[in-house]
Amino acid sequence: MPASRPTRIAVIGSGLMGTALSRAFAAAGHEVAVWNRTHAKAKAVGGGTVAFENLREALAGRELVVVSLSNYAASAELFSSEGIAAALAGTTLVQLTSGSPSDARSGLEWAKRHGVDYLDAAILAYPGFVATDYATVFYAGSRAVFDRHHQTLQAIARNSVYVDEQIGSAATLDCAILEAYYGGCLSMLHAAAMCKAEGLDPKLFFAQKNSFLGLVSVTADAAQDMVARDDFSGDQCSLNTHVAAIEHIVRLSRDARISARFPQELLENYRRALGAGLGAQELPAVFRTLTQE
């Protein structure tokens, strides 16, 4: 739904994500300036946006500046250019470049030095999901600044989630979710490889996705409470039993002559928990050994 008043926005970066963000803001009725090092890419965004060749001109008079670049180093280099900090003074900068919490803290320090309001953000979506119900954007920084721009920011994701005042919190949550995603996808694909190596059609495994996703969901719910209480006792299934199951997976992988690297890494992490005397505890007890080097 369009904001009550169009916001003057500049989007820096016209890659796949930057293009999707720019078009979504424009489709919501906002005045969108776009800039990219390669001007042809900015011109190709279209969708009611206006491409600028000069970055300072693109930033002039903008209330909201959204950055979507390859990394924070590219952003820092750009902002160090002559006149850019002055052009950003008094605006709100939303950093949507992927990075770490330390990157976010550095960004906030720069913004404070130059009189720029700053929100660090992380988008959990492919470019094609921008402005749909499948997109989520996490924001960290001043709650007042977030509230001021919340309606405008919903143009790129209706599920715009304010995480915390701590500037690195959005990046932390993003990395945590992505780790669960990438780790889960790798284990899923390795499982399919095991099936294929043993002559079982992987389709039969994928058809059971609700089974393993359900187990992950149940374990996540249990882990949330156990981590909060720092109490991993229970009577469902001990770590000793889980380790025995992982040993079977490692053996199957080796017997089938496929990569056993991933399940072996799993096994070593779980065995580390056994070595810490947690074998009689529930699976989430592994959390204790993961908070140590």
PDB file of C-alpha atoms in Angstrom:
ATOM      1  CA  MET A   1       0.000   0.000   0.000  1.00  0.00           C
ATOM      2  CA  PRO A   2       1.489   3.383  -0.959  1.00  0.00           C
ATOM      3  CA  ALA A   3       2.669   5.681   1.815  1.00  0.00           C
ATOM      4  CA  SER A   4       0.538   8.747   2.548  1.00  0.00           C
ATOM      5  CA  ARG A   5       3.319  10.909   1.105  1.00  0.00           C
ATOM      6  CA  PRO A   6       5.915   9.804  -1.452  1.00  0.00           C
ATOM      7  CA  THR A   7       9.405   9.509   0.018  1.00  0.00           C
ATOM      8  CA  ARG A   8      12.413  10.762  -1.923  1.00  0.00           C
ATOM      9  CA  ILE A   9      14.704   7.738  -2.011  1.00  0.00           C
ATOM     10  CA  ALA A  10      18.097   7.004  -3.511  1.00  0.00           C
ATOM     11  CA  VAL A  11      19.147   3.395  -4.081  1.00  0.00           C
ATOM     12  CA  ILE A  12      22.885   2.871  -4.450  1.00  0.00           C
ATOM     13  CA  GLY A  13      23.680  -0.264  -6.415  1.00  0.00           C
ATOM     14  CA  SER A  14      21.827  -1.665  -9.409  1.00  0.00           C
ATOM     15  CA  GLY A  15      22.647  -5.342  -9.226  1.00  0.00           C
ATOM     16  CA  LEU A  16      19.864  -7.920  -9.081  1.00  0.00           C
ATOM     17  CA  MET A  17      18.887  -7.004  -5.528  1.00  0.00           C
ATOM     18  CA  GLY A  18      19.349  -3.264  -5.935  1.00  0.00           C
ATOM     19  CA  THR A  19      17.213  -3.337  -9.066  1.00  0.00           C
ATOM     20  CA  ALA A  20      14.432  -5.241  -7.299  1.00  0.00           C
ATOM     21  CA  LEU A  21      14.513  -2.810  -4.362  1.00  0.00           C
ATOM     22  CA  SER A  22      14.426   0.236  -6.638  1.00  0.00           C
ATOM     23  CA  ARG A  23      11.487  -1.033  -8.651  1.00  0.00           C
ATOM     24  CA  ALA A  24       9.560  -1.980  -5.505  1.00  0.00           C
ATOM     25  CA  PHE A  25       9.969   1.492  -4.011  1.00  0.00           C
ATOM     26  CA  ALA A  26       8.910   3.108  -7.285  1.00  0.00           C
ATOM     27  CA  ALA A  27       5.908   0.788  -7.639  1.00  0.00           C
ATOM     28  CA  ALA A  28       4.786   1.927  -4.188  1.00  0.00           C
ATOM     29  CA  GLY A  29       4.696   5.512  -5.398  1.00  0.00           C
ATOM     30  CA  HIS A  30       8.015   6.819  -4.108  1.00  0.00           C
ATOM     31  CA  GLU A  31      10.437   9.074  -6.003  1.00  0.00           C
ATOM     32  CA  VAL A  32      13.435   6.841  -6.630  1.00  0.00           C
ATOM     33  CA  ALA A  33      16.874   7.873  -7.822  1.00  0.00           C
ATOM     34  CA  VAL A  34      19.233   5.050  -8.749  1.00  0.00           C
ATOM     35  CA  TRP A  35      22.990   5.052  -9.099  1.00  0.00           C
ATOM     36  CA  ASN A  36      25.535   2.428 -10.083  1.00  0.00           C
ATOM     37  CA  ARG A  37      29.216   2.618 -10.963  1.00  0.00           C
ATOM     38  CA  THR A  38      28.243   1.351 -14.398  1.00  0.00           C
ATOM     39  CA  HIS A  39      25.676   3.928 -15.443  1.00  0.00           C
ATOM     40  CA  ALA A  40      24.118   1.620 -18.034  1.00  0.00           C
ATOM     41  CA  LYS A  41      23.010  -0.703 -15.224  1.00  0.00           C
ATOM     42  CA  ALA A  42      21.297   2.159 -13.417  1.00  0.00           C
ATOM     43  CA  LYS A  43      19.531   3.214 -16.626  1.00  0.00           C
ATOM     44  CA  ALA A  44      18.356  -0.374 -17.144  1.00  0.00           C
ATOM     45  CA  VAL A  45      16.477  -0.420 -13.815  1.00  0.00           C
ATOM     46  CA  GLY A  46      13.520   1.501 -15.238  1.00  0.00           C
ATOM     47  CA  GLY A  47      10.176   0.929 -13.556  1.00  0.00           C
ATOM     48  CA  GLY A  48       9.638   4.624 -12.921  1.00  0.00           C
ATOM     49  CA  THR A  49      13.074   5.243 -11.389  1.00  0.00           C
ATOM     50  CA  VAL A  50      15.485   7.971 -12.479  1.00  0.00           C
ATOM     51  CA  ALA A  51      19.104   7.027 -13.158  1.00  0.00           C
ATOM     52  CA  PHE A  52      21.880   9.424 -12.195  1.00  0.00           C
ATOM     53  CA  GLU A  53      25.441   9.351 -13.436  1.00  0.00           C
ATOM     54  CA  ASN A  54      26.681  11.612 -10.643  1.00  0.00           C
ATOM     55  CA  LEU A  55      26.273  10.125  -7.162  1.00  0.00           C
ATOM     56  CA  ARG A  56      26.096  13.463  -5.363  1.00  0.00           C
ATOM     57  CA  GLU A  57      23.253  14.528  -7.640  1.00  0.00           C
ATOM     58  CA  ALA A  58      21.460  11.234  -6.933  1.00  0.00           C
ATOM     59  CA  LEU A  59      21.733  11.877  -3.189  1.00  0.00           C
ATOM     60  CA  ALA A  60      20.708  15.530  -3.264  1.00  0.00           C
ATOM     61  CA  GLY A  61      17.503  16.174  -1.312  1.00  0.00           C
ATOM     62  CA  ARG A  62      16.868  12.508  -0.533  1.00  0.00           C
ATOM     63  CA  GLU A  63      15.282  11.507   2.774  1.00  0.00           C
ATOM     64  CA  LEU A  64      16.212   7.842   2.583  1.00  0.00           C
ATOM     65  CA  VAL A  65      19.302   6.282   1.027  1.00  0.00           C
ATOM     66  CA  VAL A  66      19.324   2.520   0.580  1.00  0.00           C
ATOM     67  CA  VAL A  67      22.630   0.794  -0.131  1.00  0.00           C
ATOM     68  CA  SER A  68      22.825  -2.577  -1.874  1.00  0.00           C
ATOM     69  CA  LEU A  69      26.417  -3.296  -2.867  1.00  0.00           C
ATOM     70  CA  SER A  70      28.647  -6.363  -2.988  1.00  0.00           C
ATOM     71  CA  ASN A  71      30.186  -5.778   0.447  1.00  0.00           C
ATOM     72  CA  TYR A  72      30.821  -3.149   3.119  1.00  0.00           C
ATOM     73  CA  ALA A  73      34.308  -2.441   1.768  1.00  0.00           C
ATOM     74  CA  ALA A  74      32.782  -1.268  -1.515  1.00  0.00           C
ATOM     75  CA  SER A  75      30.362   0.894   0.455  1.00  0.00           C
ATOM     76  CA  ALA A  76      33.128   2.419   2.593  1.00  0.00           C
ATOM     77  CA  GLU A  77      35.198   3.196  -0.491  1.00  0.00           C
ATOM     78  CA  LEU A  78      32.241   4.895  -2.125  1.00  0.00           C
ATOM     79  CA  PHE A  79      31.381   6.991   0.939  1.00  0.00           C
ATOM     80  CA  SER A  80      34.988   8.169   1.237  1.00  0.00           C
ATOM     81  CA  SER A  81      34.714   9.856  -2.169  1.00  0.00           C
ATOM     82  CA  GLU A  82      34.821  13.648  -2.141  1.00  0.00           C
ATOM     83  CA  GLY A  83      31.551  15.285  -1.147  1.00  0.00           C
ATOM     84  CA  ILE A  84      29.584  12.089  -0.495  1.00  0.00           C
ATOM     85  CA  ALA A  85      29.559  12.339   3.299  1.00  0.00           C
ATOM     86  CA  ALA A  86      28.333  15.928   3.070  1.00  0.00           C
ATOM     87  CA  ALA A  87      25.602  14.890   0.625  1.00  0.00           C
ATOM     88  CA  LEU A  88      24.414  12.210   3.054  1.00  0.00           C
ATOM     89  CA  ALA A  89      24.316  14.493   6.106  1.00  0.00           C
ATOM     90  CA  GLY A  90      20.801  14.741   7.503  1.00  0.00           C
ATOM     91  CA  THR A  91      19.514  11.703   5.606  1.00  0.00           C
ATOM     92  CA  THR A  92      18.750   8.199   6.837  1.00  0.00           C
ATOM     93  CA  LEU A  93      21.087   5.556   5.474  1.00  0.00           C
ATOM     94  CA  VAL A  94      19.771   1.991   5.303  1.00  0.00           C
ATOM     95  CA  GLN A  95      22.629  -0.428   4.741  1.00  0.00           C
ATOM     96  CA  LEU A  96      21.240  -3.512   2.982  1.00  0.00           C
ATOM     97  CA  THR A  97      24.642  -4.839   1.983  1.00  0.00           C
ATOM     98  CA  SER A  98      25.341  -8.270   3.445  1.00  0.00           C
ATOM     99  CA  GLY A  99      27.986  -8.315   6.158  1.00  0.00           C
ATOM    100  CA  SER A 100      28.891  -9.167   9.724  1.00  0.00           C
ATOM    101  CA  PRO A 101      28.005  -7.461  13.027  1.00  0.00           C
ATOM    102  CA  SER A 102      31.439  -5.822  13.066  1.00  0.00           C
ATOM    103  CA  ASP A 103      30.720  -4.358   9.620  1.00  0.00           C
ATOM    104  CA  ALA A 104      27.483  -2.928  10.998  1.00  0.00           C
ATOM    105  CA  ARG A 105      29.289  -1.359  13.965  1.00  0.00           C
ATOM    106  CA  SER A 106      31.812   0.258  11.640  1.00  0.00           C
ATOM    107  CA  GLY A 107      28.980   1.613   9.517  1.00  0.00           C
ATOM    108  CA  LEU A 108      27.282   3.168  12.517  1.00  0.00           C
ATOM    109  CA  GLU A 109      30.512   4.812  13.668  1.00  0.00           C
ATOM    110  CA  TRP A 110      30.954   6.372  10.216  1.00  0.00           C
ATOM    111  CA  ALA A 111      27.348   7.575  10.170  1.00  0.00           C
ATOM    112  CA  LYS A 112      27.619   9.186  13.609  1.00  0.00           C
ATOM    113  CA  ARG A 113      30.763  11.066  12.588  1.00  0.00           C
ATOM    114  CA  HIS A 114      28.992  12.531   9.562  1.00  0.00           C
ATOM    115  CA  GLY A 115      25.554  13.355  10.965  1.00  0.00           C
ATOM    116  CA  VAL A 116      23.750  10.531   9.213  1.00  0.00           C
ATOM    117  CA  ASP A 117      20.935   8.466  10.747  1.00  0.00           C
ATOM    118  CA  TYR A 118      21.741   4.815  10.258  1.00  0.00           C
ATOM    119  CA  LEU A 119      19.892   1.519  10.111  1.00  0.00           C
ATOM    120  CA  ASP A 120      21.704  -1.707   9.420  1.00  0.00           C
ATOM    121  CA  ALA A 121      19.504  -4.216   7.629  1.00  0.00           C
ATOM    122  CA  ALA A 122      19.556  -7.755   6.292  1.00  0.00           C
ATOM    123  CA  ILE A 123      17.166  -9.045   3.662  1.00  0.00           C
ATOM    124  CA  LEU A 124      16.118 -12.665   3.757  1.00  0.00           C
ATOM    125  CA  ALA A 125      14.876 -13.130   0.213  1.00  0.00           C
ATOM    126  CA  TYR A 126      15.942 -13.677  -3.356  1.00  0.00           C
ATOM    127  CA  PRO A 127      15.522 -10.618  -5.611  1.00  0.00           C
ATOM    128  CA  GLY A 128      12.413 -12.169  -7.145  1.00  0.00           C
ATOM    129  CA  PHE A 129      10.751 -12.278  -3.714  1.00  0.00           C
ATOM    130  CA  VAL A 130      11.182  -8.565  -2.955  1.00  0.00           C
ATOM    131  CA  ALA A 131       7.819  -6.874  -2.220  1.00  0.00           C
ATOM    132  CA  THR A 132       6.091 -10.234  -1.728  1.00  0.00           C
ATOM    133  CA  ASP A 133       4.974 -12.072   1.383  1.00  0.00           C
ATOM    134  CA  TYR A 134       8.079 -14.268   1.049  1.00  0.00           C
ATOM    135  CA  ALA A 135      10.461 -11.408   1.822  1.00  0.00           C
ATOM    136  CA  THR A 136      11.674 -10.506   5.293  1.00  0.00           C
ATOM    137  CA  VAL A 137      14.003  -7.649   6.188  1.00  0.00           C
ATOM    138  CA  PHE A 138      15.599  -7.376   9.621  1.00  0.00           C
ATOM    139  CA  TYR A 139      16.541  -3.918  10.920  1.00  0.00           C
ATOM    140  CA  ALA A 140      18.835  -2.808  13.737  1.00  0.00           C
ATOM    141  CA  GLY A 141      19.570   0.617  15.146  1.00  0.00           C
ATOM    142  CA  SER A 142      17.513   3.479  16.519  1.00  0.00           C
ATOM    143  CA  ARG A 143      13.897   2.480  17.084  1.00  0.00           C
ATOM    144  CA  ALA A 144      12.801   6.057  16.436  1.00  0.00           C
ATOM    145  CA  VAL A 145      14.551   6.089  13.059  1.00  0.00           C
ATOM    146  CA  PHE A 146      13.027   2.728  12.125  1.00  0.00           C
ATOM    147  CA  ASP A 147       9.532   3.867  13.139  1.00  0.00           C
ATOM    148  CA  ARG A 148       9.909   7.033  11.090  1.00  0.00           C
ATOM    149  CA  HIS A 149      10.575   5.056   7.900  1.00  0.00           C
ATOM    150  CA  HIS A 150       8.689   1.844   8.632  1.00  0.00           C
ATOM    151  CA  GLN A 151       5.801   2.502   6.259  1.00  0.00           C
ATOM    152  CA  THR A 152       8.142   3.373   3.396  1.00  0.00           C
ATOM    153  CA  LEU A 153      10.344   0.334   4.039  1.00  0.00           C
ATOM    154  CA  GLN A 154       7.356  -1.982   3.829  1.00  0.00           C
ATOM    155  CA  ALA A 155       7.417  -1.371   0.082  1.00  0.00           C
ATOM    156  CA  ILE A 156      10.286  -3.857  -0.186  1.00  0.00           C
ATOM    157  CA  ALA A 157       9.033  -6.292   2.458  1.00  0.00           C
ATOM    158  CA  ARG A 158       5.754  -6.169   4.313  1.00  0.00           C
ATOM    159  CA  ASN A 159       7.466  -8.290   6.930  1.00  0.00           C
ATOM    160  CA  SER A 160       9.878  -5.585   8.087  1.00  0.00           C
ATOM    161  CA  VAL A 161      11.180  -6.731  11.464  1.00  0.00           C
ATOM    162  CA  TYR A 162      12.830  -4.433  13.982  1.00  0.00           C
ATOM    163  CA  VAL A 163      15.329  -6.561  15.912  1.00  0.00           C
ATOM    164  CA  ASP A 164      17.140  -4.415  18.462  1.00  0.00           C
ATOM    165  CA  GLU A 165      18.964  -1.158  19.176  1.00  0.00           C
ATOM    166  CA  GLN A 166      22.274  -3.055  19.007  1.00  0.00           C
ATOM    167  CA  ILE A 167      23.437  -2.247  15.507  1.00  0.00           C
ATOM    168  CA  GLY A 168      24.867  -5.721  14.842  1.00  0.00           C
ATOM    169  CA  SER A 169      21.697  -7.581  15.811  1.00  0.00           C
ATOM    170  CA  ALA A 170      20.152  -7.734  12.326  1.00  0.00           C
ATOM    171  CA  ALA A 171      23.364  -9.128  10.807  1.00  0.00           C
ATOM    172  CA  THR A 172      23.659 -11.639  13.652  1.00  0.00           C
ATOM    173  CA  LEU A 173      20.119 -12.906  13.179  1.00  0.00           C
ATOM    174  CA  ASP A 174      20.609 -13.042   9.412  1.00  0.00           C
ATOM    175  CA  CYS A 175      23.832 -15.060   9.724  1.00  0.00           C
ATOM    176  CA  ALA A 176      22.196 -17.397  12.228  1.00  0.00           C
ATOM    177  CA  ILE A 177      19.258 -18.112   9.933  1.00  0.00           C
ATOM    178  CA  LEU A 178      21.518 -18.532   6.917  1.00  0.00           C
ATOM    179  CA  GLU A 179      23.758 -20.951   8.784  1.00  0.00           C
ATOM    180  CA  ALA A 180      20.733 -23.068   9.649  1.00  0.00           C
ATOM    181  CA  TYR A 181      19.638 -22.845   6.015  1.00  0.00           C
ATOM    182  CA  TYR A 182      22.985 -23.688   4.420  1.00  0.00           C
ATOM    183  CA  GLY A 183      23.783 -26.406   6.938  1.00  0.00           C
ATOM    184  CA  GLY A 184      20.334 -27.890   6.507  1.00  0.00           C
ATOM    185  CA  CYS A 185      20.589 -27.801   2.712  1.00  0.00           C
ATOM    186  CA  LEU A 186      23.998 -29.475   2.741  1.00  0.00           C
ATOM    187  CA  SER A 187      22.794 -32.255   5.013  1.00  0.00           C
ATOM    188  CA  MET A 188      19.678 -32.676   2.850  1.00  0.00           C
ATOM    189  CA  LEU A 189      21.721 -32.976  -0.336  1.00  0.00           C
ATOM    190  CA  HIS A 190      24.166 -35.382   1.300  1.00  0.00           C
ATOM    191  CA  ALA A 191      21.213 -37.490   2.396  1.00  0.00           C
ATOM    192  CA  ALA A 192      19.977 -37.589  -1.208  1.00  0.00           C
ATOM    193  CA  ALA A 193      23.469 -38.601  -2.342  1.00  0.00           C
ATOM    194  CA  MET A 194      23.438 -41.488   0.148  1.00  0.00           C
ATOM    195  CA  CYS A 195      20.129 -42.696  -1.236  1.00  0.00           C
ATOM    196  CA  LYS A 196      21.357 -42.547  -4.825  1.00  0.00           C
ATOM    197  CA  ALA A 197      24.602 -44.328  -3.946  1.00  0.00           C
ATOM    198  CA  GLU A 198      22.612 -47.161  -2.381  1.00  0.00           C
ATOM    199  CA  GLY A 199      20.336 -47.492  -5.406  1.00  0.00           C
ATOM    200  CA  LEU A 200      17.367 -45.740  -3.807  1.00  0.00           C
ATOM    201  CA  ASP A 201      15.627 -43.075  -5.891  1.00  0.00           C
ATOM    202  CA  PRO A 202      16.278 -39.707  -4.129  1.00  0.00           C
ATOM    203  CA  LYS A 203      12.660 -38.775  -4.921  1.00  0.00           C
ATOM    204  CA  LEU A 204      11.612 -41.171  -2.173  1.00  0.00           C
ATOM    205  CA  PHE A 205      13.758 -39.228   0.282  1.00  0.00           C
ATOM    206  CA  PHE A 206      12.562 -35.779  -0.832  1.00  0.00           C
ATOM    207  CA  ALA A 207       8.967 -36.990  -0.530  1.00  0.00           C
ATOM    208  CA  GLN A 208       9.625 -37.394   3.206  1.00  0.00           C
ATOM    209  CA  LYS A 209      10.694 -33.778   3.737  1.00  0.00           C
ATOM    210  CA  ASN A 210       7.967 -33.196   6.313  1.00  0.00           C
ATOM    211  CA  SER A 211       9.488 -35.947   8.440  1.00  0.00           C
ATOM    212  CA  PHE A 212      12.928 -34.374   8.824  1.00  0.00           C
ATOM    213  CA  LEU A 213      11.631 -30.811   8.851  1.00  0.00           C
ATOM    214  CA  GLY A 214       9.242 -31.833  11.606  1.00  0.00           C
ATOM    215  CA  LEU A 215      12.104 -33.285  13.647  1.00  0.00           C
ATOM    216  CA  VAL A 216      14.078 -30.062  13.237  1.00  0.00           C
ATOM    217  CA  SER A 217      11.061 -28.019  14.341  1.00  0.00           C
ATOM    218  CA  VAL A 218      10.454 -30.136  17.442  1.00  0.00           C
ATOM    219  CA  THR A 219      14.135 -29.995  18.375  1.00  0.00           C
ATOM    220  CA  ALA A 220      14.259 -26.219  17.866  1.00  0.00           C
ATOM    221  CA  ASP A 221      11.308 -25.757  20.217  1.00  0.00           C
ATOM    222  CA  ALA A 222      12.939 -27.969  22.846  1.00  0.00           C
ATOM    223  CA  ALA A 223      16.334 -26.298  22.408  1.00  0.00           C
ATOM    224  CA  GLN A 224      14.868 -22.821  22.897  1.00  0.00           C
ATOM    225  CA  ASP A 225      13.675 -23.712  26.386  1.00  0.00           C
ATOM    226  CA  MET A 226      16.745 -25.757  27.305  1.00  0.00           C
ATOM    227  CA  VAL A 227      19.182 -23.040  26.207  1.00  0.00           C
ATOM    228  CA  ALA A 228      17.222 -20.429  28.165  1.00  0.00           C
ATOM    229  CA  ARG A 229      17.338 -22.581  31.320  1.00  0.00           C
ATOM    230  CA  ASP A 230      20.838 -23.960  30.652  1.00  0.00           C
ATOM    231  CA  ASP A 231      19.371 -27.347  31.510  1.00  0.00           C
ATOM    232  CA  PHE A 232      19.602 -30.107  28.912  1.00  0.00           C
ATOM    233  CA  SER A 233      18.318 -33.012  30.936  1.00  0.00           C
ATOM    234  CA  GLY A 234      15.460 -35.128  29.616  1.00  0.00           C
ATOM    235  CA  ASP A 235      14.139 -38.604  29.003  1.00  0.00           C
ATOM    236  CA  GLN A 236      13.594 -38.660  25.218  1.00  0.00           C
ATOM    237  CA  CYS A 237      16.891 -39.551  23.547  1.00  0.00           C
ATOM    238  CA  SER A 238      20.401 -39.153  24.925  1.00  0.00           C
ATOM    239  CA  LEU A 239      23.372 -37.766  23.040  1.00  0.00           C
ATOM    240  CA  ASN A 240      24.941 -41.208  23.282  1.00  0.00           C
ATOM    241  CA  THR A 241      22.119 -42.580  21.139  1.00  0.00           C
ATOM    242  CA  HIS A 242      22.341 -39.735  18.627  1.00  0.00           C
ATOM    243  CA  VAL A 243      26.094 -40.249  18.240  1.00  0.00           C
ATOM    244  CA  ALA A 244      25.549 -43.931  17.498  1.00  0.00           C
ATOM    245  CA  ALA A 245      23.105 -42.945  14.733  1.00  0.00           C
ATOM    246  CA  ILE A 246      25.606 -40.507  13.194  1.00  0.00           C
ATOM    247  CA  GLU A 247      28.248 -43.253  13.221  1.00  0.00           C
ATOM    248  CA  HIS A 248      25.928 -45.318  11.000  1.00  0.00           C
ATOM    249  CA  ILE A 249      25.661 -42.397   8.571  1.00  0.00           C
ATOM    250  CA  VAL A 250      29.447 -42.064   8.371  1.00  0.00           C
ATOM    251  CA  ARG A 251      29.812 -45.802   7.774  1.00  0.00           C
ATOM    252  CA  LEU A 252      27.131 -45.802   5.064  1.00  0.00           C
ATOM    253  CA  SER A 253      28.863 -42.907   3.295  1.00  0.00           C
ATOM    254  CA  ARG A 254      32.212 -44.645   3.310  1.00  0.00           C
ATOM    255  CA  ASP A 255      30.766 -48.001   2.246  1.00  0.00           C
ATOM    256  CA  ALA A 256      28.924 -46.290  -0.612  1.00  0.00           C
ATOM    257  CA  ARG A 257      32.132 -44.464  -1.612  1.00  0.00           C
ATOM    258  CA  ILE A 258      30.654 -40.981  -1.410  1.00  0.00           C
ATOM    259  CA  SER A 259      32.023 -38.023   0.525  1.00  0.00           C
ATOM    260  CA  ALA A 260      31.931 -38.674   4.260  1.00  0.00           C
ATOM    261  CA  ARG A 261      33.372 -35.253   5.106  1.00  0.00           C
ATOM    262  CA  PHE A 262      30.115 -33.670   6.228  1.00  0.00           C
ATOM    263  CA  PRO A 263      28.802 -36.493   8.446  1.00  0.00           C
ATOM    264  CA  GLN A 264      32.312 -36.940   9.860  1.00  0.00           C
ATOM    265  CA  GLU A 265      32.320 -33.265  10.859  1.00  0.00           C
ATOM    266  CA  LEU A 266      28.929 -33.771  12.477  1.00  0.00           C
ATOM    267  CA  LEU A 267      30.226 -36.772  14.343  1.00  0.00           C
ATOM    268  CA  GLU A 268      33.281 -34.925  15.640  1.00  0.00           C
ATOM    269  CA  ASN A 269      31.134 -32.092  17.000  1.00  0.00           C
ATOM    270  CA  TYR A 270      28.736 -34.447  18.722  1.00  0.00           C
ATOM    271  CA  ARG A 271      31.579 -36.572  20.109  1.00  0.00           C
ATOM    272  CA  ARG A 272      33.108 -33.414  21.545  1.00  0.00           C
ATOM    273  CA  ALA A 273      29.953 -33.069  23.635  1.00  0.00           C
ATOM    274  CA  LEU A 274      30.366 -36.655  24.828  1.00  0.00           C
ATOM    275  CA  GLY A 275      33.917 -35.815  25.809  1.00  0.00           C
ATOM    276  CA  ALA A 276      32.547 -32.967  27.905  1.00  0.00           C
ATOM    277  CA  GLY A 277      30.476 -35.443  29.880  1.00  0.00           C
ATOM    278  CA  LEU A 278      27.142 -34.604  28.225  1.00  0.00           C
ATOM    279  CA  GLY A 279      26.347 -38.042  26.820  1.00  0.00           C
ATOM    280  CA  ALA A 280      23.339 -38.594  29.080  1.00  0.00           C
ATOM    281  CA  GLN A 281      21.816 -35.217  28.170  1.00  0.00           C
ATOM    282  CA  GLU A 282      19.425 -34.420  25.308  1.00  0.00           C
ATOM    283  CA  LEU A 283      20.684 -33.410  21.847  1.00  0.00           C
ATOM    284  CA  PRO A 284      20.592 -29.613  22.476  1.00  0.00           C
ATOM    285  CA  ALA A 285      23.330 -30.101  25.104  1.00  0.00           C
ATOM    286  CA  VAL A 286      25.791 -29.793  22.190  1.00  0.00           C
ATOM    287  CA  PHE A 287      25.112 -26.053  22.500  1.00  0.00           C
ATOM    288  CA  ARG A 288      27.446 -25.897  25.495  1.00  0.00           C
ATOM    289  CA  THR A 289      30.471 -27.058  23.522  1.00  0.00           C
ATOM    290  CA  LEU A 290      29.647 -24.793  20.574  1.00  0.00           C
ATOM    291  CA  THR A 291      29.981 -21.675  22.731  1.00  0.00           C
ATOM    292  CA  GLN A 292      33.660 -22.507  23.267  1.00  0.00           C
ATOM    293  CA  GLU A 293      36.617 -22.305  20.872  1.00  0.00           C
TER     294      GLU A 293
END
